[in-house]
């Protein structure tokens, strides 16, 4: 285009005749832009488009004056394609205007081609062909006319290339008409069985000429010419454009185009009629699906005798089926522009068959015209005219009657065929698609099993491919098309209903056939070479027959025949397995044969085709021309097999319907009749899309390539979406989840309760009254369909995985798509999304145990798919799990820091944040309580979808650890440490701000000045807030202790050797201060799995070391600060619950915090003092005798001292505050001190005796246990395990555990709900005999959750020995306390 524009304006700005004539109006050289620089050989796309002529067949055509110049025929067809590509691009730029209805969009005027003055442009177009000087444009829009005058040169330049396109159309019309006339008048015969090669060339140029002119109507030709001439006159002194009047006549004569085409092609009409009559039988055969099936036209074996592996059903006609697509196009276009030929007796049936199965007539790519409307407007009037003339009796009566009768039949046919087409065309083509689906499917199976028979039947394979190609393209051309009977109401698209599954089968069958041909291309070439070798002898024999000798051929023909025989005899003989290595170019042979045909089919030649047939057919064998044509066709299977395959099997035209293609794929691929293996063919279509780009329009290559890539990506997205869907179907509760139904304990209990209330339970019902599905319900007959659905989904999943795994890479331009890699990313991405999706339910966090079962189920499905994929998905699953679990280095194991840009561990973050916010912080206010007896947290109302005990007991924490491993444990531990560090900072702040007050409190406490002490304590601000912070820190300590215990259980199950190693090493770690870095890390690991005796103090110690806390001297006042807590009003609402072993407001967690903070602070202080002494002594001080013993003794002594200070002054405050009017708060405080002694290994109970007499505590516990309603319920239990004797033995104070000084654990399994407990409202059953999942008694010195006392002082050895029972292992209290439920009270 750029070349033409430059040439157009380089010589004369006024577009003088020499400027245009310099493009050589006559001859092929004018079309250099459309043909490329190589003028002597047509473009390769022509070769693939028309199989009857190849690109190199025309070089010597001019050697004989008697022959026809077929090279120019092929080149003119290429010119037609180039012209239509330009017009297509022009319409794209102009946003597809409607010149007939004068409808132009806003984008049309913004395209920059026409001046943006619609009133003037539209007037010029509507008044065509009137000259602008007669239209008085200045009265229409004077301002617009002046603006056009000012910018005339700019507009001229923008319109220049498109005016050149009009001139090219004018020149093409003249040259094409001359060529068609020449061929029509000189070629002797155009019958397909005699002269098929010349016939296809003639009809191709005829159809190209018709399509070009029909397509030109879609361009705004009138506006282009009129506006350009107006602009030309404005800039050239009112002088018209030189070709203006010729173009006016051209456009006017082709307005509408069918009128001009019918007039111009009237001279060739009889030859067209002959051709269409000759191809009629093949068209009839292609529409007769029953005959095609019964007589085996598309079967490689005999239809009636399957054992005979040969096709005897009319091989030539079966071969000619490959051309049926062209024949149908000839019929539609031929009768449209030569309507008089419909009056032939046989033409009406041919036209009816083709018209009945089409609604549109495709011109170029996806551009079409309404077929039946144009027949009604331009063909029917000619038939009516013929009918009228026949009726007037202008000829003999007999001929007139026949002509009238035929015209009447044609009129009736044209009047009714439109309705028939609307009703039946879809049915006809669906039936044909089903036939092809079956035949091609059988063909693929047969040739896969018998590949040696592929080569002899290659022409039949081409026919099957051509028929399937036509049906697929027809489907997408007509999908969603509605038709109308009037010319004004154009065809409009309607809603697409793409649900025909046969399309997928046809695409898949074509793909398999093409793959088979490419796979066995060497065998096909070898067969073709063998055929050509044998053909040489037959042609030599025919040339030597008496008839041929008598013809006395001239020297030119003799020379050509001798060259043909020589070339055929010199063909290399295929030997063994060397066929693929043979390179054989037979283009010269085909060139010589076409030269012969051009001579003998010319009316100017003395020896013509009829002479040759008569001279050779008398031998009883094939005639000379038949042998030559067969050799021509087989020669193409040697060196042009790929182009043949592309011609018949390529679906590149589907690019222009790729949006419909995507919609049909999505609707049918995963439908009931969809097949996973079809996706290969749907994707493979895109590889040929770039071939649609025209070299005339360079930007098309980029656009079509980009669209092809987007199409493939869209289909891959759909395929991967289907793959995800199959996996998710299997992973749903209705999938494998239905096979893994397990009732929760609460559901089972409810079911048993309901069953016990029904006198005759229904054993047949798979469902229960409560609505829970029972395990095993899938085995009931009524649930067979769900099982079949699962089996079908599994089968489709495995098939799809196998297909995608084996699929070859899809190449589109420079893009390569490997489906196996997409599948891996899809499966692993879906697995990751599944993890994140099931983390939370509609309400809140999913229970870790349920989450674990769901993820394991999904992993089992991935492993099922992995069996059909040659990739390691297990490693990918591990990477996903690691990515979701890893949030940074495990602090106790990794020395490196987490990179700032690392964004992993999202799943762990979600779970850990939920636990911190809802359990430790209780931001939802659900009343979270830690229950020491049950080793879990409970809540008064649900936290999200579950009560707290459902997500915090050891089973759930173990499931969390199995999911997220050590990284998850470390992350949760890290978050709790950060939170606790903030709380410890609050303690530090309080100590600093109240330092003077606390010092005064300490002095007054030591002096015993109660009045001063109380006065000073009242001055301490925000005491209740600080207590709340300490309780929250205690909750974090309790939760981390549970987490460590669960981690130890999981480690012991999964890696028992590592667990035993840690447990053993901890016992022998030297107790030195300060500890070495390696020992601290080792103790940190051991503490994280619960094998360190004092978990809490070690944990707080590590926090203080990390943040550098407790370094101020004010921390020495810590016991006094904690003792001041006894004056808080929080104790007024505190009540002890014997069922949980804790208080109703978590005040028992304060005991954990006090013990851990005091102990941790002392460890840190001693280490700091050691470093200070080392710095001062500078290494000259004498070494102690036993540093390990000294450090351990000094640390424990400091901790015991601080704890005893706290207990002493706390007890003093408690007892001083006692009064007859209010003593309820004192009870909670005393139990609190007893629990502190139980928790802390540094605080023996003997240290409490001087301050709180045992009798007081015994009385308190006696009242609690006696008033608890759980005791009689437990004693009256029907379980044989809970006999009164056993219950007393377990519940009385005399009972001792086998291990030393530890006390029994009162715990029970989790319940489904929890209510606030008090001494007057207890709704729970109490089961003192039920055990925990894993006890940590062996790792703790004193772990008793119920609150009773255990003194280890020497006083216990002298008292209360006479009441021991058989269940005890040492001294016990008096028997009268055996039923007091005050707990085991024992003095050693």
Tab-separated table of N, CA, C and O in Angstrom, residues 991-1088:
chain	number	residue	atom	x	y	z
A	991	UNK	N	5.940	-0.718	87.041
A	991	UNK	CA	6.979	-0.731	88.070
A	991	UNK	C	7.724	0.601	88.115
A	991	UNK	O	8.020	1.140	89.188
A	992	UNK	N	8.041	1.119	86.945
A	992	UNK	CA	8.770	2.386	86.915
A	992	UNK	C	7.923	3.540	87.456
A	992	UNK	O	8.407	4.384	88.225
A	993	UNK	N	6.670	3.587	87.004
A	993	UNK	CA	5.831	4.717	87.409
A	993	UNK	C	5.441	4.661	88.881
A	993	UNK	O	5.207	5.697	89.513
A	994	UNK	N	5.375	3.448	89.455
A	994	UNK	CA	4.964	3.306	90.858
A	994	UNK	C	6.126	2.898	91.765
A	994	UNK	O	5.911	2.333	92.842
A	995	UNK	N	7.341	3.191	91.341
A	995	UNK	CA	8.496	2.712	92.076
A	995	UNK	C	8.524	3.259	93.496
A	995	UNK	O	8.718	2.504	94.470
A	996	UNK	N	8.322	4.560	93.650
A	996	UNK	CA	8.382	5.159	94.993
A	996	UNK	C	7.276	4.600	95.875
A	996	UNK	O	7.484	4.301	97.055
A	997	UNK	N	6.084	4.430	95.293
A	997	UNK	CA	4.974	3.889	96.077
A	997	UNK	C	5.262	2.454	96.497
A	997	UNK	O	4.994	2.061	97.648
A	998	UNK	N	5.826	1.684	95.590
A	998	UNK	CA	6.108	0.290	95.913
A	998	UNK	C	7.212	0.188	96.968
A	998	UNK	O	7.182	-0.717	97.816
A	999	UNK	N	8.197	1.082	96.888
A	999	UNK	CA	9.238	1.082	97.928
A	999	UNK	C	8.618	1.404	99.289
A	999	UNK	O	8.959	0.801	100.320
A	1000	UNK	N	7.701	2.343	99.295
A	1000	UNK	CA	7.023	2.675	100.548
A	1000	UNK	C	6.166	1.512	101.030
A	1000	UNK	O	6.101	1.231	102.239
A	1001	UNK	N	5.516	0.834	100.067
A	1001	UNK	CA	4.709	-0.343	100.428
A	1001	UNK	C	5.603	-1.410	101.040
A	1001	UNK	O	5.261	-2.050	102.052
A	1002	UNK	N	6.781	-1.617	100.444
A	1002	UNK	CA	7.695	-2.629	100.971
A	1002	UNK	C	8.117	-2.295	102.388
A	1002	UNK	O	8.160	-3.157	103.280
A	1003	UNK	N	8.433	-1.025	102.649
A	1003	UNK	CA	8.834	-0.619	104.000
A	1003	UNK	C	7.694	-0.841	104.989
A	1003	UNK	O	7.875	-1.385	106.082
A	1004	UNK	N	6.490	-0.414	104.584
A	1004	UNK	CA	5.348	-0.561	105.492
A	1004	UNK	C	5.013	-2.021	105.736
A	1004	UNK	O	4.584	-2.392	106.824
A	1005	UNK	N	5.191	-2.871	104.707
A	1005	UNK	CA	4.924	-4.291	104.899
A	1005	UNK	C	5.913	-4.896	105.875
A	1005	UNK	O	5.552	-5.692	106.748
A	1006	UNK	N	7.168	-4.541	105.717
A	1006	UNK	CA	8.179	-5.083	106.628
A	1006	UNK	C	7.997	-4.539	108.039
A	1006	UNK	O	8.300	-5.222	109.028
A	1007	UNK	N	7.509	-3.313	108.133
A	1007	UNK	CA	7.302	-2.714	109.450
A	1007	UNK	C	5.979	-3.130	110.071
A	1007	UNK	O	5.742	-2.879	111.266
A	1008	UNK	N	5.092	-3.700	109.256
A	1008	UNK	CA	3.796	-4.122	109.783
A	1008	UNK	C	2.832	-2.988	109.987
A	1008	UNK	O	1.872	-3.122	110.780
A	1009	UNK	N	3.075	-1.869	109.301
A	1009	UNK	CA	2.193	-0.708	109.458
A	1009	UNK	C	1.029	-0.854	108.475
A	1009	UNK	O	1.132	-0.491	107.302
A	1010	UNK	N	-0.061	-1.414	108.926
A	1010	UNK	CA	-1.196	-1.724	108.061
A	1010	UNK	C	-1.843	-0.459	107.503
A	1010	UNK	O	-2.184	-0.396	106.318
A	1011	UNK	N	-2.003	0.530	108.373
A	1011	UNK	CA	-2.688	1.759	107.940
A	1011	UNK	C	-1.911	2.450	106.825
A	1011	UNK	O	-2.467	2.858	105.807
A	1012	UNK	N	-0.615	2.593	107.022
A	1012	UNK	CA	0.210	3.234	105.984
A	1012	UNK	C	0.206	2.421	104.699
A	1012	UNK	O	0.128	2.963	103.601
A	1013	UNK	N	0.300	1.097	104.874
A	1013	UNK	CA	0.309	0.234	103.682
A	1013	UNK	C	-0.969	0.403	102.873
A	1013	UNK	O	-0.942	0.558	101.647
A	1014	UNK	N	-2.117	0.368	103.541
A	1014	UNK	CA	-3.376	0.501	102.818
A	1014	UNK	C	-3.495	1.866	102.162
A	1014	UNK	O	-4.009	1.985	101.033
A	1015	UNK	N	-3.004	2.862	102.826
A	1015	UNK	CA	-3.072	4.208	102.241
A	1015	UNK	C	-2.217	4.301	100.981
A	1015	UNK	O	-2.606	4.918	99.983
A	1016	UNK	N	-1.047	3.698	101.065
A	1016	UNK	CA	-0.155	3.767	99.902
A	1016	UNK	C	-0.710	2.920	98.754
A	1016	UNK	O	-0.649	3.317	97.580
A	1017	UNK	N	-1.247	1.735	99.069
A	1017	UNK	CA	-1.756	0.853	98.011
A	1017	UNK	C	-2.900	1.504	97.246
A	1017	UNK	O	-3.073	1.263	96.048
A	1018	UNK	N	-3.659	2.324	97.929
A	1018	UNK	CA	-4.757	2.989	97.240
A	1018	UNK	C	-4.262	4.012	96.221
A	1018	UNK	O	-5.003	4.421	95.327
A	1019	UNK	N	-2.993	4.410	96.355
A	1019	UNK	CA	-2.451	5.408	95.435
A	1019	UNK	C	-1.944	4.795	94.122
A	1019	UNK	O	-1.659	5.519	93.173
A	1020	UNK	N	-1.816	3.472	94.114
A	1020	UNK	CA	-1.346	2.815	92.866
A	1020	UNK	C	-2.487	2.853	91.852
A	1020	UNK	O	-3.587	2.346	92.109
A	1021	UNK	N	-2.236	3.425	90.672
A	1021	UNK	CA	-3.285	3.639	89.670
A	1021	UNK	C	-3.313	2.475	88.683
A	1021	UNK	O	-2.325	1.766	88.475
A	1022	UNK	N	-4.500	2.315	88.060
A	1022	UNK	CA	-4.712	1.317	86.987
A	1022	UNK	C	-4.305	-0.079	87.434
A	1022	UNK	O	-3.743	-0.855	86.656
A	1023	UNK	N	-4.609	-0.411	88.649
A	1023	UNK	CA	-4.232	-1.740	89.128
A	1023	UNK	C	-5.057	-2.828	88.446
A	1023	UNK	O	-4.519	-3.873	88.052
A	1024	UNK	N	-6.352	-2.567	88.266
A	1024	UNK	CA	-7.200	-3.563	87.618
A	1024	UNK	C	-6.777	-3.789	86.166
A	1024	UNK	O	-6.819	-4.918	85.658
A	1025	UNK	N	-6.381	-2.726	85.493
A	1025	UNK	CA	-5.913	-2.866	84.094
A	1025	UNK	C	-4.657	-3.717	84.042
A	1025	UNK	O	-4.522	-4.594	83.169
A	1026	UNK	N	-3.739	-3.480	84.963
A	1026	UNK	CA	-2.512	-4.267	84.989
A	1026	UNK	C	-2.814	-5.725	85.284
A	1026	UNK	O	-2.195	-6.626	84.708
A	1027	UNK	N	-3.769	-5.986	86.178
A	1027	UNK	CA	-4.152	-7.373	86.460
A	1027	UNK	C	-4.707	-8.029	85.198
A	1027	UNK	O	-4.407	-9.189	84.898
A	1028	UNK	N	-5.517	-7.280	84.449
A	1028	UNK	CA	-6.037	-7.819	83.186
A	1028	UNK	C	-4.921	-8.186	82.229
A	1028	UNK	O	-4.963	-9.237	81.560
A	1029	UNK	N	-3.892	-7.332	82.145
A	1029	UNK	CA	-2.752	-7.643	81.281
A	1029	UNK	C	-2.033	-8.906	81.751
A	1029	UNK	O	-1.628	-9.744	80.946
A	1030	UNK	N	-1.884	-9.031	83.065
A	1030	UNK	CA	-1.184	-10.208	83.597
A	1030	UNK	C	-1.992	-11.476	83.373
A	1030	UNK	O	-1.431	-12.543	83.087
A	1031	UNK	N	-3.320	-11.363	83.519
A	1031	UNK	CA	-4.164	-12.533	83.231
A	1031	UNK	C	-4.027	-12.922	81.763
A	1031	UNK	O	-3.932	-14.116	81.418
A	1032	UNK	N	-4.007	-11.942	80.865
A	1032	UNK	CA	-3.841	-12.229	79.432
A	1032	UNK	C	-2.501	-12.882	79.163
A	1032	UNK	O	-2.393	-13.811	78.355
A	1033	UNK	N	-1.467	-12.428	79.859
A	1033	UNK	CA	-0.164	-13.082	79.717
A	1033	UNK	C	-0.227	-14.508	80.235
A	1033	UNK	O	0.381	-15.426	79.647
A	1034	UNK	N	-0.957	-14.723	81.307
A	1034	UNK	CA	-1.120	-16.076	81.812
A	1034	UNK	C	-1.861	-16.969	80.831
A	1034	UNK	O	-1.542	-18.162	80.688
A	1035	UNK	N	-2.861	-16.406	80.146
A	1035	UNK	CA	-3.550	-17.178	79.109
A	1035	UNK	C	-2.578	-17.565	78.000
A	1035	UNK	O	-2.624	-18.684	77.474
A	1036	UNK	N	-1.724	-16.628	77.602
A	1036	UNK	CA	-0.730	-16.940	76.566
A	1036	UNK	C	0.196	-18.043	77.044
A	1036	UNK	O	0.555	-18.955	76.273
A	1037	UNK	N	0.595	-18.002	78.322
A	1037	UNK	CA	1.448	-19.057	78.874
A	1037	UNK	C	0.738	-20.406	78.841
A	1037	UNK	O	1.321	-21.428	78.463
A	1038	UNK	N	-0.536	-20.398	79.240
A	1038	UNK	CA	-1.287	-21.651	79.238
A	1038	UNK	C	-1.446	-22.191	77.823
A	1038	UNK	O	-1.294	-23.396	77.582
A	1039	UNK	N	-1.743	-21.305	76.877
A	1039	UNK	CA	-1.942	-21.760	75.504
A	1039	UNK	C	-0.639	-22.291	74.914
A	1039	UNK	O	-0.625	-23.313	74.217
A	1040	UNK	N	0.461	-21.597	75.198
A	1040	UNK	CA	1.741	-22.073	74.671
A	1040	UNK	C	2.128	-23.405	75.307
A	1040	UNK	O	2.754	-24.239	74.660
A	1041	UNK	N	1.751	-23.583	76.560
A	1041	UNK	CA	2.017	-24.862	77.204
A	1041	UNK	C	1.249	-25.987	76.521
A	1041	UNK	O	1.790	-27.076	76.270
A	1042	UNK	N	-0.030	-25.726	76.193
A	1042	UNK	CA	-0.810	-26.711	75.443
A	1042	UNK	C	-0.188	-26.970	74.079
A	1042	UNK	O	-0.116	-28.118	73.621
A	1043	UNK	N	0.239	-25.904	73.408
A	1043	UNK	CA	0.840	-26.050	72.082
A	1043	UNK	C	2.113	-26.885	72.161
A	1043	UNK	O	2.360	-27.751	71.308
A	1044	UNK	N	2.920	-26.653	73.201
A	1044	UNK	CA	4.150	-27.424	73.344
A	1044	UNK	C	3.841	-28.889	73.615
A	1044	UNK	O	4.503	-29.792	73.080
A	1045	UNK	N	2.826	-29.147	74.427
A	1045	UNK	CA	2.463	-30.532	74.705
A	1045	UNK	C	1.964	-31.237	73.447
A	1045	UNK	O	2.329	-32.388	73.176
A	1046	UNK	N	1.128	-30.543	72.658
A	1046	UNK	CA	0.653	-31.121	71.399
A	1046	UNK	C	1.805	-31.345	70.435
A	1046	UNK	O	1.872	-32.380	69.746
A	1047	UNK	N	2.741	-30.399	70.382
A	1047	UNK	CA	3.899	-30.562	69.502
A	1047	UNK	C	4.729	-31.755	69.921
A	1047	UNK	O	5.235	-32.516	69.067
A	1048	UNK	N	4.892	-31.950	71.231
A	1048	UNK	CA	5.631	-33.118	71.698
A	1048	UNK	C	4.945	-34.410	71.319
A	1048	UNK	O	5.603	-35.387	70.915
A	1049	UNK	N	3.628	-34.452	71.405
A	1049	UNK	CA	2.892	-35.655	71.016
A	1049	UNK	C	3.081	-35.961	69.533
A	1049	UNK	O	3.340	-37.106	69.144
A	1050	UNK	N	2.944	-34.930	68.695
A	1050	UNK	CA	3.099	-35.136	67.244
A	1050	UNK	C	4.522	-35.556	66.922
A	1050	UNK	O	4.755	-36.459	66.096
A	1051	UNK	N	5.511	-34.928	67.580
A	1051	UNK	CA	6.904	-35.288	67.328
A	1051	UNK	C	7.179	-36.712	67.771
A	1051	UNK	O	7.890	-37.466	67.088
A	1052	UNK	N	6.605	-37.107	68.886
A	1052	UNK	CA	6.819	-38.467	69.382
A	1052	UNK	C	6.185	-39.494	68.457
A	1052	UNK	O	6.718	-40.585	68.262
A	1053	UNK	N	5.060	-39.124	67.831
A	1053	UNK	CA	4.420	-40.045	66.883
A	1053	UNK	C	5.176	-40.104	65.568
A	1053	UNK	O	5.364	-41.181	64.998
A	1054	UNK	N	5.605	-38.946	65.086
A	1054	UNK	CA	6.226	-38.913	63.761
A	1054	UNK	C	7.717	-39.167	63.774
A	1054	UNK	O	8.256	-39.760	62.832
A	1055	UNK	N	8.420	-38.725	64.813
A	1055	UNK	CA	9.879	-38.905	64.888
A	1055	UNK	C	10.242	-39.268	66.328
A	1055	UNK	O	10.802	-38.456	67.069
A	1056	UNK	N	9.924	-40.474	66.744
A	1056	UNK	CA	10.138	-40.844	68.159
A	1056	UNK	C	11.601	-40.778	68.582
A	1056	UNK	O	11.898	-40.483	69.730
A	1057	UNK	N	12.513	-41.026	67.675
A	1057	UNK	CA	13.926	-40.996	68.036
A	1057	UNK	C	14.361	-39.570	68.385
A	1057	UNK	O	15.093	-39.345	69.358
A	1058	UNK	N	13.900	-38.610	67.589
A	1058	UNK	CA	14.253	-37.218	67.877
A	1058	UNK	C	13.641	-36.788	69.204
A	1058	UNK	O	14.269	-36.107	70.013
A	1059	UNK	N	12.399	-37.204	69.435
A	1059	UNK	CA	11.731	-36.823	70.683
A	1059	UNK	C	12.461	-37.416	71.899
A	1059	UNK	O	12.732	-36.718	72.877
A	1060	UNK	N	12.793	-38.683	71.808
A	1060	UNK	CA	13.486	-39.311	72.937
A	1060	UNK	C	14.871	-38.701	73.132
A	1060	UNK	O	15.357	-38.575	74.257
A	1061	UNK	N	15.509	-38.301	72.014
A	1061	UNK	CA	16.814	-37.653	72.114
A	1061	UNK	C	16.700	-36.334	72.869
A	1061	UNK	O	17.494	-36.043	73.775
A	1062	UNK	N	15.704	-35.522	72.519
A	1062	UNK	CA	15.511	-34.252	73.209
A	1062	UNK	C	15.185	-34.475	74.686
A	1062	UNK	O	15.733	-33.798	75.567
A	1063	UNK	N	14.279	-35.434	74.941
A	1063	UNK	CA	13.898	-35.688	76.335
A	1063	UNK	C	15.088	-36.156	77.158
A	1063	UNK	O	15.226	-35.811	78.333
A	1064	UNK	N	15.960	-36.933	76.532
A	1064	UNK	CA	17.126	-37.410	77.254
A	1064	UNK	C	18.181	-36.348	77.443
A	1064	UNK	O	18.823	-36.257	78.500
A	1065	UNK	N	18.395	-35.544	76.432
A	1065	UNK	CA	19.430	-34.516	76.502
A	1065	UNK	C	19.083	-33.469	77.545
A	1065	UNK	O	19.960	-32.972	78.273
A	1066	UNK	N	17.800	-33.105	77.652
A	1066	UNK	CA	17.392	-32.053	78.578
A	1066	UNK	C	17.763	-32.415	80.012
A	1066	UNK	O	18.135	-31.546	80.812
A	1067	UNK	N	17.704	-33.701	80.339
A	1067	UNK	CA	18.008	-34.114	81.709
A	1067	UNK	C	19.475	-33.905	82.071
A	1067	UNK	O	19.827	-33.828	83.244
A	1068	UNK	N	20.337	-33.820	81.065
A	1068	UNK	CA	21.771	-33.749	81.315
A	1068	UNK	C	22.381	-32.418	80.897
A	1068	UNK	O	23.601	-32.290	80.851
A	1069	UNK	N	21.542	-31.453	80.586
A	1069	UNK	CA	22.070	-30.131	80.241
A	1069	UNK	C	22.617	-29.479	81.506
A	1069	UNK	O	21.930	-29.436	82.536
A	1070	UNK	N	23.821	-28.977	81.483
A	1070	UNK	CA	24.374	-28.328	82.682
A	1070	UNK	C	23.590	-27.080	83.059
A	1070	UNK	O	23.259	-26.272	82.194
A	1071	UNK	N	23.293	-26.956	84.342
A	1071	UNK	CA	22.529	-25.807	84.844
A	1071	UNK	C	23.492	-24.690	85.239
A	1071	UNK	O	23.787	-24.476	86.402
A	1072	UNK	N	24.019	-24.028	84.263
A	1072	UNK	CA	24.976	-22.966	84.534
A	1072	UNK	C	24.411	-21.629	84.086
A	1072	UNK	O	23.554	-21.571	83.207
A	1073	UNK	N	24.876	-20.613	84.733
A	1073	UNK	CA	24.487	-19.269	84.374
A	1073	UNK	C	25.757	-18.429	84.161
A	1073	UNK	O	26.638	-18.433	85.039
A	1074	UNK	N	25.883	-17.724	83.077
A	1074	UNK	CA	24.919	-17.730	81.969
A	1074	UNK	C	25.078	-18.988	81.113
A	1074	UNK	O	26.139	-19.589	81.079
A	1075	UNK	N	24.034	-19.331	80.401
A	1075	UNK	CA	24.073	-20.511	79.540
A	1075	UNK	C	24.704	-20.152	78.199
A	1075	UNK	O	24.559	-19.031	77.707
A	1076	UNK	N	25.371	-21.131	77.633
A	1076	UNK	CA	25.963	-20.933	76.309
A	1076	UNK	C	24.848	-20.833	75.263
A	1076	UNK	O	23.730	-21.304	75.472
A	1077	UNK	N	25.225	-20.239	74.138
A	1077	UNK	CA	24.240	-20.013	73.076
A	1077	UNK	C	23.656	-21.323	72.565
A	1077	UNK	O	22.450	-21.439	72.344
A	1078	UNK	N	24.487	-22.329	72.405
A	1078	UNK	CA	24.015	-23.614	71.900
A	1078	UNK	C	23.049	-24.260	72.877
A	1078	UNK	O	22.050	-24.876	72.480
A	1079	UNK	N	23.355	-24.132	74.170
A	1079	UNK	CA	22.481	-24.737	75.175
A	1079	UNK	C	21.144	-23.994	75.208
A	1079	UNK	O	20.076	-24.611	75.345
A	1080	UNK	N	21.185	-22.678	75.063
A	1080	UNK	CA	19.920	-21.925	75.044
A	1080	UNK	C	19.055	-22.334	73.863
A	1080	UNK	O	17.838	-22.491	74.001
A	1081	UNK	N	19.689	-22.524	72.725
A	1081	UNK	CA	18.914	-22.949	71.552
A	1081	UNK	C	18.340	-24.341	71.755
A	1081	UNK	O	17.188	-24.611	71.414
A	1082	UNK	N	19.138	-25.211	72.312
A	1082	UNK	CA	18.667	-26.570	72.552
A	1082	UNK	C	17.511	-26.576	73.547
A	1082	UNK	O	16.509	-27.287	73.363
A	1083	UNK	N	17.635	-25.772	74.626
A	1083	UNK	CA	16.555	-25.712	75.602
A	1083	UNK	C	15.300	-25.080	74.988
A	1083	UNK	O	14.173	-25.448	75.340
A	1084	UNK	N	15.519	-24.148	74.067
A	1084	UNK	CA	14.372	-23.555	73.380
A	1084	UNK	C	13.617	-24.581	72.561
A	1084	UNK	O	12.381	-24.623	72.559
A	1085	UNK	N	14.353	-25.437	71.829
A	1085	UNK	CA	13.715	-26.496	71.047
A	1085	UNK	C	12.992	-27.462	71.984
A	1085	UNK	O	11.839	-27.861	71.736
A	1086	UNK	N	13.667	-27.859	73.066
A	1086	UNK	CA	13.054	-28.799	74.001
A	1086	UNK	C	11.810	-28.195	74.634
A	1086	UNK	O	10.793	-28.877	74.821
A	1087	UNK	N	11.869	-26.911	74.955
A	1087	UNK	CA	10.708	-26.264	75.567
A	1087	UNK	C	9.545	-26.183	74.596
A	1087	UNK	O	8.379	-26.238	74.997
A	1088	UNK	N	9.828	-26.058	73.297
A	1088	UNK	CA	8.758	-25.956	72.304
A	1088	UNK	C	8.039	-27.272	72.094
A	1088	UNK	O	6.958	-27.297	71.498
